[in-house]
JSON list of C-alpha atoms in Angstrom, two decimals:
[
{"chain": "A", "resi": 16, "resn": "GLN", "atom": "CA", "xyz": [111.22, 133.70, 106.62]},
{"chain": "A", "resi": 17, "resn": "VAL", "atom": "CA", "xyz": [109.54, 136.67, 105.63]},
{"chain": "A", "resi": 18, "resn": "GLN", "atom": "CA", "xyz": [110.80, 138.45, 103.31]},
{"chain": "A", "resi": 19, "resn": "LEU", "atom": "CA", "xyz": [108.99, 142.30, 101.36]},
{"chain": "A", "resi": 20, "resn": "GLN", "atom": "CA", "xyz": [110.58, 142.80, 98.01]},
{"chain": "A", "resi": 21, "resn": "GLN", "atom": "CA", "xyz": [109.04, 146.81, 96.81]},
{"chain": "A", "resi": 22, "resn": "TRP", "atom": "CA", "xyz": [109.77, 148.51, 93.63]},
{"chain": "A", "resi": 23, "resn": "GLY", "atom": "CA", "xyz": [108.36, 151.08, 90.96]},
{"chain": "A", "resi": 24, "resn": "ALA", "atom": "CA", "xyz": [109.24, 153.92, 89.39]},
{"chain": "A", "resi": 25, "resn": "GLY", "atom": "CA", "xyz": [111.90, 155.83, 90.98]},
{"chain": "A", "resi": 26, "resn": "LEU", "atom": "CA", "xyz": [111.57, 159.40, 89.05]},
{"chain": "A", "resi": 27, "resn": "LEU", "atom": "CA", "xyz": [109.00, 161.73, 88.71]},
{"chain": "A", "resi": 28, "resn": "LYS", "atom": "CA", "xyz": [107.81, 164.68, 88.01]},
{"chain": "A", "resi": 29, "resn": "PRO", "atom": "CA", "xyz": [105.29, 166.83, 90.01]},
{"chain": "A", "resi": 30, "resn": "SER", "atom": "CA", "xyz": [101.94, 166.44, 89.52]},
{"chain": "A", "resi": 31, "resn": "GLU", "atom": "CA", "xyz": [102.52, 162.95, 88.71]},
{"chain": "A", "resi": 32, "resn": "THR", "atom": "CA", "xyz": [101.47, 160.05, 90.34]},
{"chain": "A", "resi": 33, "resn": "LEU", "atom": "CA", "xyz": [103.81, 157.74, 92.48]},
{"chain": "A", "resi": 34, "resn": "SER", "atom": "CA", "xyz": [102.97, 153.61, 92.22]},
{"chain": "A", "resi": 35, "resn": "LEU", "atom": "CA", "xyz": [104.82, 151.04, 94.75]},
{"chain": "A", "resi": 36, "resn": "THR", "atom": "CA", "xyz": [104.52, 147.53, 95.08]},
{"chain": "A", "resi": 37, "resn": "CYS", "atom": "CA", "xyz": [105.30, 145.43, 97.62]},
{"chain": "A", "resi": 38, "resn": "ALA", "atom": "CA", "xyz": [105.11, 141.49, 97.61]},
{"chain": "A", "resi": 39, "resn": "VAL", "atom": "CA", "xyz": [105.30, 139.00, 100.10]},
{"chain": "A", "resi": 40, "resn": "TYR", "atom": "CA", "xyz": [107.69, 135.48, 100.60]},
{"chain": "A", "resi": 41, "resn": "GLY", "atom": "CA", "xyz": [106.94, 133.62, 103.55]},
{"chain": "A", "resi": 42, "resn": "GLY", "atom": "CA", "xyz": [104.41, 133.22, 107.05]},
{"chain": "A", "resi": 43, "resn": "SER", "atom": "CA", "xyz": [101.06, 134.19, 106.91]},
{"chain": "A", "resi": 44, "resn": "PHE", "atom": "CA", "xyz": [99.78, 137.14, 104.22]},
{"chain": "A", "resi": 45, "resn": "SER", "atom": "CA", "xyz": [96.28, 137.60, 105.03]},
{"chain": "A", "resi": 46, "resn": "GLY", "atom": "CA", "xyz": [96.76, 137.25, 109.18]},
{"chain": "A", "resi": 47, "resn": "TYR", "atom": "CA", "xyz": [98.10, 141.13, 109.32]},
{"chain": "A", "resi": 48, "resn": "TYR", "atom": "CA", "xyz": [98.24, 143.94, 108.20]},
{"chain": "A", "resi": 49, "resn": "TRP", "atom": "CA", "xyz": [100.84, 145.72, 105.61]},
{"chain": "A", "resi": 50, "resn": "SER", "atom": "CA", "xyz": [101.43, 149.80, 106.05]},
{"chain": "A", "resi": 51, "resn": "TRP", "atom": "CA", "xyz": [103.75, 151.87, 104.62]},
{"chain": "A", "resi": 52, "resn": "ILE", "atom": "CA", "xyz": [106.16, 154.47, 105.58]},
{"chain": "A", "resi": 53, "resn": "ARG", "atom": "CA", "xyz": [108.65, 157.29, 104.15]},
{"chain": "A", "resi": 54, "resn": "GLN", "atom": "CA", "xyz": [111.97, 158.72, 104.77]},
{"chain": "A", "resi": 55, "resn": "PRO", "atom": "CA", "xyz": [112.56, 162.12, 104.09]},
{"chain": "A", "resi": 56, "resn": "PRO", "atom": "CA", "xyz": [116.40, 162.09, 102.46]},
{"chain": "A", "resi": 57, "resn": "GLY", "atom": "CA", "xyz": [118.58, 162.81, 106.25]},
{"chain": "A", "resi": 58, "resn": "LYS", "atom": "CA", "xyz": [114.58, 163.02, 107.68]},
{"chain": "A", "resi": 59, "resn": "GLY", "atom": "CA", "xyz": [112.65, 160.41, 110.14]},
{"chain": "A", "resi": 60, "resn": "LEU", "atom": "CA", "xyz": [110.59, 158.67, 109.25]},
{"chain": "A", "resi": 61, "resn": "GLU", "atom": "CA", "xyz": [106.71, 159.31, 108.54]},
{"chain": "A", "resi": 62, "resn": "TRP", "atom": "CA", "xyz": [103.89, 156.64, 108.35]},
{"chain": "A", "resi": 63, "resn": "ILE", "atom": "CA", "xyz": [101.97, 156.96, 105.10]},
{"chain": "A", "resi": 64, "resn": "GLY", "atom": "CA", "xyz": [98.44, 154.03, 106.12]},
{"chain": "A", "resi": 65, "resn": "GLU", "atom": "CA", "xyz": [97.96, 150.45, 106.46]},
{"chain": "A", "resi": 66, "resn": "ILE", "atom": "CA", "xyz": [95.85, 147.89, 104.38]},
{"chain": "A", "resi": 67, "resn": "ASN", "atom": "CA", "xyz": [94.67, 144.62, 105.07]},
{"chain": "A", "resi": 68, "resn": "HIS", "atom": "CA", "xyz": [94.10, 141.56, 103.56]},
{"chain": "A", "resi": 69, "resn": "SER", "atom": "CA", "xyz": [90.63, 141.85, 102.60]},
{"chain": "A", "resi": 70, "resn": "GLY", "atom": "CA", "xyz": [91.43, 145.93, 101.77]},
{"chain": "A", "resi": 71, "resn": "ARG", "atom": "CA", "xyz": [90.78, 147.72, 105.27]},
{"chain": "A", "resi": 72, "resn": "THR", "atom": "CA", "xyz": [92.63, 150.58, 104.72]},
{"chain": "A", "resi": 73, "resn": "ASN", "atom": "CA", "xyz": [93.55, 153.61, 107.72]},
{"chain": "A", "resi": 74, "resn": "TYR", "atom": "CA", "xyz": [95.64, 156.87, 106.29]},
{"chain": "A", "resi": 75, "resn": "SER", "atom": "CA", "xyz": [97.32, 159.18, 107.80]},
{"chain": "A", "resi": 76, "resn": "PRO", "atom": "CA", "xyz": [95.46, 162.82, 106.98]},
{"chain": "A", "resi": 77, "resn": "SER", "atom": "CA", "xyz": [98.19, 163.91, 106.74]},
{"chain": "A", "resi": 78, "resn": "LEU", "atom": "CA", "xyz": [98.21, 162.12, 103.00]},
{"chain": "A", "resi": 79, "resn": "LYS", "atom": "CA", "xyz": [94.52, 160.74, 103.14]},
{"chain": "A", "resi": 80, "resn": "SER", "atom": "CA", "xyz": [93.39, 163.09, 100.42]},
{"chain": "A", "resi": 81, "resn": "ARG", "atom": "CA", "xyz": [96.18, 161.87, 97.67]},
{"chain": "A", "resi": 82, "resn": "VAL", "atom": "CA", "xyz": [96.71, 158.50, 99.07]},
{"chain": "A", "resi": 83, "resn": "SER", "atom": "CA", "xyz": [95.10, 154.99, 98.09]},
{"chain": "A", "resi": 84, "resn": "MET", "atom": "CA", "xyz": [96.39, 151.38, 98.83]},
{"chain": "A", "resi": 85, "resn": "SER", "atom": "CA", "xyz": [95.20, 148.10, 97.31]},
{"chain": "A", "resi": 86, "resn": "VAL", "atom": "CA", "xyz": [96.44, 144.34, 98.03]},
{"chain": "A", "resi": 87, "resn": "ASP", "atom": "CA", "xyz": [96.15, 141.74, 95.65]},
{"chain": "A", "resi": 88, "resn": "THR", "atom": "CA", "xyz": [95.65, 138.48, 97.94]},
{"chain": "A", "resi": 89, "resn": "SER", "atom": "CA", "xyz": [96.38, 135.88, 95.03]},
{"chain": "A", "resi": 90, "resn": "ASN", "atom": "CA", "xyz": [100.29, 137.14, 94.30]},
{"chain": "A", "resi": 91, "resn": "ASN", "atom": "CA", "xyz": [100.43, 138.16, 98.30]},
{"chain": "A", "resi": 92, "resn": "GLU", "atom": "CA", "xyz": [101.24, 141.75, 96.90]},
{"chain": "A", "resi": 93, "resn": "PHE", "atom": "CA", "xyz": [100.03, 144.97, 98.75]},
{"chain": "A", "resi": 94, "resn": "SER", "atom": "CA", "xyz": [100.56, 148.03, 97.00]},
{"chain": "A", "resi": 95, "resn": "LEU", "atom": "CA", "xyz": [100.83, 152.97, 97.36]},
{"chain": "A", "resi": 96, "resn": "LYS", "atom": "CA", "xyz": [99.25, 155.35, 95.22]},
{"chain": "A", "resi": 97, "resn": "LEU", "atom": "CA", "xyz": [99.51, 159.07, 95.76]},
{"chain": "A", "resi": 98, "resn": "THR", "atom": "CA", "xyz": [98.66, 161.39, 93.00]},
{"chain": "A", "resi": 99, "resn": "SER", "atom": "CA", "xyz": [99.39, 164.73, 92.81]},
{"chain": "A", "resi": 100, "resn": "VAL", "atom": "CA", "xyz": [103.11, 164.72, 93.79]},
{"chain": "A", "resi": 101, "resn": "THR", "atom": "CA", "xyz": [105.37, 167.46, 94.57]},
{"chain": "A", "resi": 102, "resn": "ALA", "atom": "CA", "xyz": [109.26, 167.69, 95.29]},
{"chain": "A", "resi": 103, "resn": "ALA", "atom": "CA", "xyz": [108.50, 167.27, 99.12]},
{"chain": "A", "resi": 104, "resn": "ASP", "atom": "CA", "xyz": [106.93, 163.68, 98.69]},
{"chain": "A", "resi": 105, "resn": "THR", "atom": "CA", "xyz": [110.60, 162.92, 97.60]},
{"chain": "A", "resi": 106, "resn": "ALA", "atom": "CA", "xyz": [111.49, 159.79, 100.16]},
{"chain": "A", "resi": 107, "resn": "VAL", "atom": "CA", "xyz": [112.49, 156.74, 100.52]},
{"chain": "A", "resi": 108, "resn": "TYR", "atom": "CA", "xyz": [109.19, 154.21, 100.42]},
{"chain": "A", "resi": 109, "resn": "PHE", "atom": "CA", "xyz": [109.36, 151.67, 102.92]},
{"chain": "A", "resi": 110, "resn": "CYS", "atom": "CA", "xyz": [106.73, 148.82, 103.24]},
{"chain": "A", "resi": 111, "resn": "ALA", "atom": "CA", "xyz": [106.34, 146.85, 106.51]},
{"chain": "A", "resi": 112, "resn": "ARG", "atom": "CA", "xyz": [104.12, 144.18, 108.37]},
{"chain": "A", "resi": 113, "resn": "ILE", "atom": "CA", "xyz": [102.39, 144.98, 111.71]},
{"chain": "A", "resi": 114, "resn": "LEU", "atom": "CA", "xyz": [103.02, 142.96, 113.73]},
{"chain": "A", "resi": 115, "resn": "SER", "atom": "CA", "xyz": [100.33, 142.78, 117.03]},
{"chain": "A", "resi": 116, "resn": "PRO", "atom": "CA", "xyz": [101.00, 140.26, 119.71]},
{"chain": "A", "resi": 117, "resn": "SER", "atom": "CA", "xyz": [98.42, 141.02, 122.11]},
{"chain": "A", "resi": 118, "resn": "GLY", "atom": "CA", "xyz": [97.02, 144.02, 120.69]},
{"chain": "A", "resi": 119, "resn": "TYR", "atom": "CA", "xyz": [100.87, 145.93, 120.24]},
{"chain": "A", "resi": 120, "resn": "ASP", "atom": "CA", "xyz": [100.78, 147.09, 116.91]},
{"chain": "A", "resi": 121, "resn": "SER", "atom": "CA", "xyz": [104.98, 147.08, 115.95]},
{"chain": "A", "resi": 122, "resn": "PHE", "atom": "CA", "xyz": [106.21, 146.91, 112.61]},
{"chain": "A", "resi": 123, "resn": "ASP", "atom": "CA", "xyz": [108.44, 144.34, 111.97]},
{"chain": "A", "resi": 124, "resn": "TYR", "atom": "CA", "xyz": [109.30, 143.28, 108.34]},
{"chain": "A", "resi": 125, "resn": "TRP", "atom": "CA", "xyz": [110.64, 145.66, 106.27]},
{"chain": "A", "resi": 126, "resn": "GLY", "atom": "CA", "xyz": [111.12, 146.10, 102.65]},
{"chain": "A", "resi": 127, "resn": "GLN", "atom": "CA", "xyz": [114.46, 147.40, 101.44]},
{"chain": "A", "resi": 128, "resn": "GLY", "atom": "CA", "xyz": [112.79, 150.62, 100.61]},
{"chain": "A", "resi": 129, "resn": "ASN", "atom": "CA", "xyz": [112.90, 152.23, 97.82]},
{"chain": "A", "resi": 130, "resn": "LEU", "atom": "CA", "xyz": [114.34, 156.06, 96.33]},
{"chain": "A", "resi": 131, "resn": "VAL", "atom": "CA", "xyz": [111.17, 158.00, 94.71]},
{"chain": "A", "resi": 132, "resn": "THR", "atom": "CA", "xyz": [112.09, 161.61, 93.76]},
{"chain": "A", "resi": 133, "resn": "VAL", "atom": "CA", "xyz": [109.96, 164.42, 92.43]},
{"chain": "A", "resi": 134, "resn": "SER", "atom": "CA", "xyz": [112.05, 167.03, 90.37]},
{"chain": "A", "resi": 135, "resn": "SER", "atom": "CA", "xyz": [110.91, 168.37, 87.29]},
{"chain": "B", "resi": 29, "resn": "ASP", "atom": "CA", "xyz": [98.77, 163.30, 116.62]},
{"chain": "B", "resi": 30, "resn": "ILE", "atom": "CA", "xyz": [100.75, 161.96, 119.00]},
{"chain": "B", "resi": 31, "resn": "GLN", "atom": "CA", "xyz": [104.01, 164.25, 118.76]},
{"chain": "B", "resi": 32, "resn": "MET", "atom": "CA", "xyz": [107.20, 162.55, 120.26]},
{"chain": "B", "resi": 33, "resn": "THR", "atom": "CA", "xyz": [110.99, 164.13, 121.10]},
{"chain": "B", "resi": 34, "resn": "GLN", "atom": "CA", "xyz": [114.06, 162.14, 121.63]},
{"chain": "B", "resi": 35, "resn": "SER", "atom": "CA", "xyz": [116.68, 162.95, 123.93]},
{"chain": "B", "resi": 36, "resn": "PRO", "atom": "CA", "xyz": [119.49, 163.19, 123.32]},
{"chain": "B", "resi": 37, "resn": "SER", "atom": "CA", "xyz": [120.12, 163.65, 119.27]},
{"chain": "B", "resi": 38, "resn": "PRO", "atom": "CA", "xyz": [123.38, 163.11, 119.06]},
{"chain": "B", "resi": 39, "resn": "LEU", "atom": "CA", "xyz": [124.61, 161.24, 120.77]},
{"chain": "B", "resi": 40, "resn": "SER", "atom": "CA", "xyz": [128.56, 160.46, 121.91]},
{"chain": "B", "resi": 41, "resn": "ALA", "atom": "CA", "xyz": [129.77, 157.03, 123.61]},
{"chain": "B", "resi": 42, "resn": "SER", "atom": "CA", "xyz": [132.76, 154.69, 123.39]},
{"chain": "B", "resi": 43, "resn": "VAL", "atom": "CA", "xyz": [132.75, 151.16, 122.99]},
{"chain": "B", "resi": 44, "resn": "GLY", "atom": "CA", "xyz": [131.86, 149.14, 126.71]},
{"chain": "B", "resi": 45, "resn": "ASP", "atom": "CA", "xyz": [129.80, 152.39, 127.46]},
{"chain": "B", "resi": 46, "resn": "ARG", "atom": "CA", "xyz": [125.73, 151.79, 128.71]},
{"chain": "B", "resi": 47, "resn": "VAL", "atom": "CA", "xyz": [123.28, 154.58, 127.26]},
{"chain": "B", "resi": 48, "resn": "THR", "atom": "CA", "xyz": [119.99, 155.50, 127.37]},
{"chain": "B", "resi": 49, "resn": "ILE", "atom": "CA", "xyz": [118.08, 156.94, 125.37]},
{"chain": "B", "resi": 50, "resn": "THR", "atom": "CA", "xyz": [115.03, 159.42, 126.17]},
{"chain": "B", "resi": 51, "resn": "CYS", "atom": "CA", "xyz": [111.57, 159.13, 124.56]},
{"chain": "B", "resi": 52, "resn": "ARG", "atom": "CA", "xyz": [108.55, 161.47, 125.87]},
{"chain": "B", "resi": 53, "resn": "THR", "atom": "CA", "xyz": [104.96, 161.72, 124.32]},
{"chain": "B", "resi": 54, "resn": "SER", "atom": "CA", "xyz": [102.44, 164.26, 124.00]},
{"chain": "B", "resi": 55, "resn": "GLN", "atom": "CA", "xyz": [100.10, 162.32, 125.47]},
{"chain": "B", "resi": 56, "resn": "ARG", "atom": "CA", "xyz": [99.53, 159.25, 127.73]},
{"chain": "B", "resi": 57, "resn": "ILE", "atom": "CA", "xyz": [100.20, 156.46, 125.21]},
{"chain": "B", "resi": 58, "resn": "ALA", "atom": "CA", "xyz": [100.16, 153.41, 128.24]},
{"chain": "B", "resi": 59, "resn": "ASN", "atom": "CA", "xyz": [103.47, 150.74, 126.84]},
{"chain": "B", "resi": 60, "resn": "TYR", "atom": "CA", "xyz": [102.26, 151.13, 123.37]},
{"chain": "B", "resi": 61, "resn": "LEU", "atom": "CA", "xyz": [106.01, 152.59, 122.71]},
{"chain": "B", "resi": 62, "resn": "ASN", "atom": "CA", "xyz": [108.56, 150.93, 119.75]},
{"chain": "B", "resi": 63, "resn": "TRP", "atom": "CA", "xyz": [111.89, 151.41, 119.12]},
{"chain": "B", "resi": 64, "resn": "TYR", "atom": "CA", "xyz": [113.52, 150.60, 116.11]},
{"chain": "B", "resi": 65, "resn": "GLN", "atom": "CA", "xyz": [117.72, 150.61, 114.84]},
{"chain": "B", "resi": 66, "resn": "GLN", "atom": "CA", "xyz": [117.91, 152.00, 111.60]},
{"chain": "B", "resi": 67, "resn": "GLN", "atom": "CA", "xyz": [121.59, 151.48, 110.18]},
{"chain": "B", "resi": 68, "resn": "PRO", "atom": "CA", "xyz": [123.41, 154.15, 106.97]},
{"chain": "B", "resi": 69, "resn": "GLY", "atom": "CA", "xyz": [121.13, 153.04, 103.94]},
{"chain": "B", "resi": 70, "resn": "LYS", "atom": "CA", "xyz": [119.07, 150.37, 105.51]},
{"chain": "B", "resi": 71, "resn": "ALA", "atom": "CA", "xyz": [115.39, 149.88, 106.59]},
{"chain": "B", "resi": 72, "resn": "PRO", "atom": "CA", "xyz": [114.31, 150.23, 110.26]},
{"chain": "B", "resi": 73, "resn": "LYS", "atom": "CA", "xyz": [114.95, 147.29, 112.74]},
{"chain": "B", "resi": 74, "resn": "LEU", "atom": "CA", "xyz": [112.60, 146.24, 115.51]},
{"chain": "B", "resi": 75, "resn": "LEU", "atom": "CA", "xyz": [114.33, 145.88, 119.06]},
{"chain": "B", "resi": 76, "resn": "ILE", "atom": "CA", "xyz": [111.66, 146.59, 121.35]},
{"chain": "B", "resi": 77, "resn": "TYR", "atom": "CA", "xyz": [107.67, 146.33, 121.21]},
{"chain": "B", "resi": 78, "resn": "ALA", "atom": "CA", "xyz": [105.05, 147.22, 124.07]},
{"chain": "B", "resi": 79, "resn": "ALA", "atom": "CA", "xyz": [108.05, 150.04, 125.28]},
{"chain": "B", "resi": 80, "resn": "SER", "atom": "CA", "xyz": [109.80, 146.80, 127.23]},
{"chain": "B", "resi": 81, "resn": "SER", "atom": "CA", "xyz": [109.69, 143.30, 125.21]},
{"chain": "B", "resi": 82, "resn": "LEU", "atom": "CA", "xyz": [112.74, 142.23, 123.49]},
{"chain": "B", "resi": 83, "resn": "GLN", "atom": "CA", "xyz": [112.07, 141.28, 119.78]},
{"chain": "B", "resi": 84, "resn": "ASN", "atom": "CA", "xyz": [113.13, 137.90, 118.71]},
{"chain": "B", "resi": 85, "resn": "GLY", "atom": "CA", "xyz": [116.58, 137.86, 117.66]},
{"chain": "B", "resi": 86, "resn": "VAL", "atom": "CA", "xyz": [118.42, 141.07, 119.45]},
{"chain": "B", "resi": 87, "resn": "PRO", "atom": "CA", "xyz": [120.74, 141.17, 121.75]},
{"chain": "B", "resi": 88, "resn": "SER", "atom": "CA", "xyz": [119.81, 141.13, 125.95]},
{"chain": "B", "resi": 89, "resn": "ARG", "atom": "CA", "xyz": [121.93, 143.64, 126.42]},
{"chain": "B", "resi": 90, "resn": "PHE", "atom": "CA", "xyz": [118.77, 145.72, 124.70]},
{"chain": "B", "resi": 91, "resn": "SER", "atom": "CA", "xyz": [116.62, 146.73, 127.11]},
{"chain": "B", "resi": 92, "resn": "GLY", "atom": "CA", "xyz": [113.52, 149.28, 127.38]},
{"chain": "B", "resi": 93, "resn": "GLY", "atom": "CA", "xyz": [111.65, 150.81, 129.74]},
{"chain": "B", "resi": 94, "resn": "GLY", "atom": "CA", "xyz": [108.39, 152.89, 130.28]},
{"chain": "B", "resi": 95, "resn": "SER", "atom": "CA", "xyz": [104.79, 154.09, 130.50]},
{"chain": "B", "resi": 96, "resn": "GLY", "atom": "CA", "xyz": [102.85, 157.06, 130.13]},
{"chain": "B", "resi": 97, "resn": "THR", "atom": "CA", "xyz": [104.92, 159.22, 128.78]},
{"chain": "B", "resi": 98, "resn": "ASP", "atom": "CA", "xyz": [108.20, 158.57, 129.12]},
{"chain": "B", "resi": 99, "resn": "PHE", "atom": "CA", "xyz": [109.52, 156.00, 127.65]},
{"chain": "B", "resi": 100, "resn": "THR", "atom": "CA", "xyz": [114.00, 154.70, 127.57]},
{"chain": "B", "resi": 101, "resn": "LEU", "atom": "CA", "xyz": [116.14, 152.60, 125.26]},
{"chain": "B", "resi": 102, "resn": "THR", "atom": "CA", "xyz": [118.82, 151.40, 127.27]},
{"chain": "B", "resi": 103, "resn": "ILE", "atom": "CA", "xyz": [122.06, 149.59, 125.61]},
{"chain": "B", "resi": 104, "resn": "GLY", "atom": "CA", "xyz": [123.94, 147.98, 128.03]},
{"chain": "B", "resi": 105, "resn": "SER", "atom": "CA", "xyz": [128.12, 147.20, 126.59]},
{"chain": "B", "resi": 106, "resn": "LEU", "atom": "CA", "xyz": [127.92, 149.18, 123.40]},
{"chain": "B", "resi": 107, "resn": "GLN", "atom": "CA", "xyz": [129.14, 147.10, 121.01]},
{"chain": "B", "resi": 108, "resn": "PRO", "atom": "CA", "xyz": [130.77, 148.77, 117.50]},
{"chain": "B", "resi": 109, "resn": "GLU", "atom": "CA", "xyz": [127.44, 147.75, 115.65]},
{"chain": "B", "resi": 110, "resn": "ASP", "atom": "CA", "xyz": [125.19, 149.89, 117.59]},
{"chain": "B", "resi": 111, "resn": "PHE", "atom": "CA", "xyz": [126.42, 152.59, 116.35]},
{"chain": "B", "resi": 112, "resn": "ALA", "atom": "CA", "xyz": [123.12, 153.57, 114.82]},
{"chain": "B", "resi": 113, "resn": "THR", "atom": "CA", "xyz": [120.06, 155.80, 115.06]},
{"chain": "B", "resi": 114, "resn": "TYR", "atom": "CA", "xyz": [117.54, 154.67, 117.48]},
{"chain": "B", "resi": 115, "resn": "TYR", "atom": "CA", "xyz": [113.77, 155.96, 116.99]},
{"chain": "B", "resi": 116, "resn": "CYS", "atom": "CA", "xyz": [110.61, 155.24, 118.98]},
{"chain": "B", "resi": 117, "resn": "GLN", "atom": "CA", "xyz": [107.43, 154.80, 117.53]},
{"chain": "B", "resi": 118, "resn": "GLN", "atom": "CA", "xyz": [104.26, 155.03, 119.24]},
{"chain": "B", "resi": 119, "resn": "SER", "atom": "CA", "xyz": [101.00, 152.55, 118.73]},
{"chain": "B", "resi": 120, "resn": "TYR", "atom": "CA", "xyz": [98.72, 153.59, 120.86]},
{"chain": "B", "resi": 121, "resn": "SER", "atom": "CA", "xyz": [96.35, 155.57, 118.42]},
{"chain": "B", "resi": 122, "resn": "PRO", "atom": "CA", "xyz": [96.60, 156.25, 114.29]},
{"chain": "B", "resi": 123, "resn": "PRO", "atom": "CA", "xyz": [98.78, 158.08, 113.12]},
{"chain": "B", "resi": 124, "resn": "TYR", "atom": "CA", "xyz": [101.51, 155.94, 114.08]},
{"chain": "B", "resi": 125, "resn": "THR", "atom": "CA", "xyz": [104.01, 158.72, 115.19]},
{"chain": "B", "resi": 126, "resn": "PHE", "atom": "CA", "xyz": [108.14, 158.67, 115.15]},
{"chain": "B", "resi": 127, "resn": "GLY", "atom": "CA", "xyz": [110.30, 160.46, 117.38]},
{"chain": "B", "resi": 128, "resn": "GLN", "atom": "CA", "xyz": [113.33, 162.84, 115.40]},
{"chain": "B", "resi": 129, "resn": "GLY", "atom": "CA", "xyz": [115.58, 159.96, 115.98]},
{"chain": "B", "resi": 130, "resn": "THR", "atom": "CA", "xyz": [118.47, 159.98, 118.21]},
{"chain": "B", "resi": 131, "resn": "LYS", "atom": "CA", "xyz": [121.98, 158.75, 116.16]},
{"chain": "B", "resi": 132, "resn": "LEU", "atom": "CA", "xyz": [124.47, 157.18, 118.23]},
{"chain": "B", "resi": 133, "resn": "GLU", "atom": "CA", "xyz": [127.98, 158.72, 117.72]},
{"chain": "B", "resi": 134, "resn": "ILE", "atom": "CA", "xyz": [131.84, 157.08, 118.52]},
{"chain": "B", "resi": 135, "resn": "LYS", "atom": "CA", "xyz": [132.88, 159.46, 120.53]}
]
């Protein structure tokens, strides 16, 4: 059974860098793309970007200037960094696996979510 | 970006009812459309992918349909555990975008 376990700092000050890591247990790591998605409190879901095992990335244009993702294939982990955070970046951040049967991408396994609050 | 619009929101219904949630996209996306269920405080759960394919382990009372710009999620007979928020999501082209959500409430 695939499990995604994520961690990172939960309270940041404006202008600091958000850093989260997601570890993948069970299943293949190299055969998939991996994604980050966030959800502001009481609001909907926003896709941040994706990365595969070789480090190929694709970011949302709205966050591209502040986002970077990386992989550690030796530990089956992938990470998110978001620089220069503001209160608007306060959200629950989820990591997720992208399933692609016949080219139809969807998010089939999710981490538990981490609330990141940006406040001075 | 492809815009996603769900209706209705919220939706009030009773156990045993048949309900349908609609998702409309701002451009044609063939059948690159997924549906998720989210319980409070939990991560979303994949229900339907490619517009009408049921994810493994999801009860058969859930079904999806549509193509192009108009899609539906139907729950055949509501069970107590189905009261949650539902999101559609397009995977036609990045950035992958979600609908605003439909909260299914107990009447």
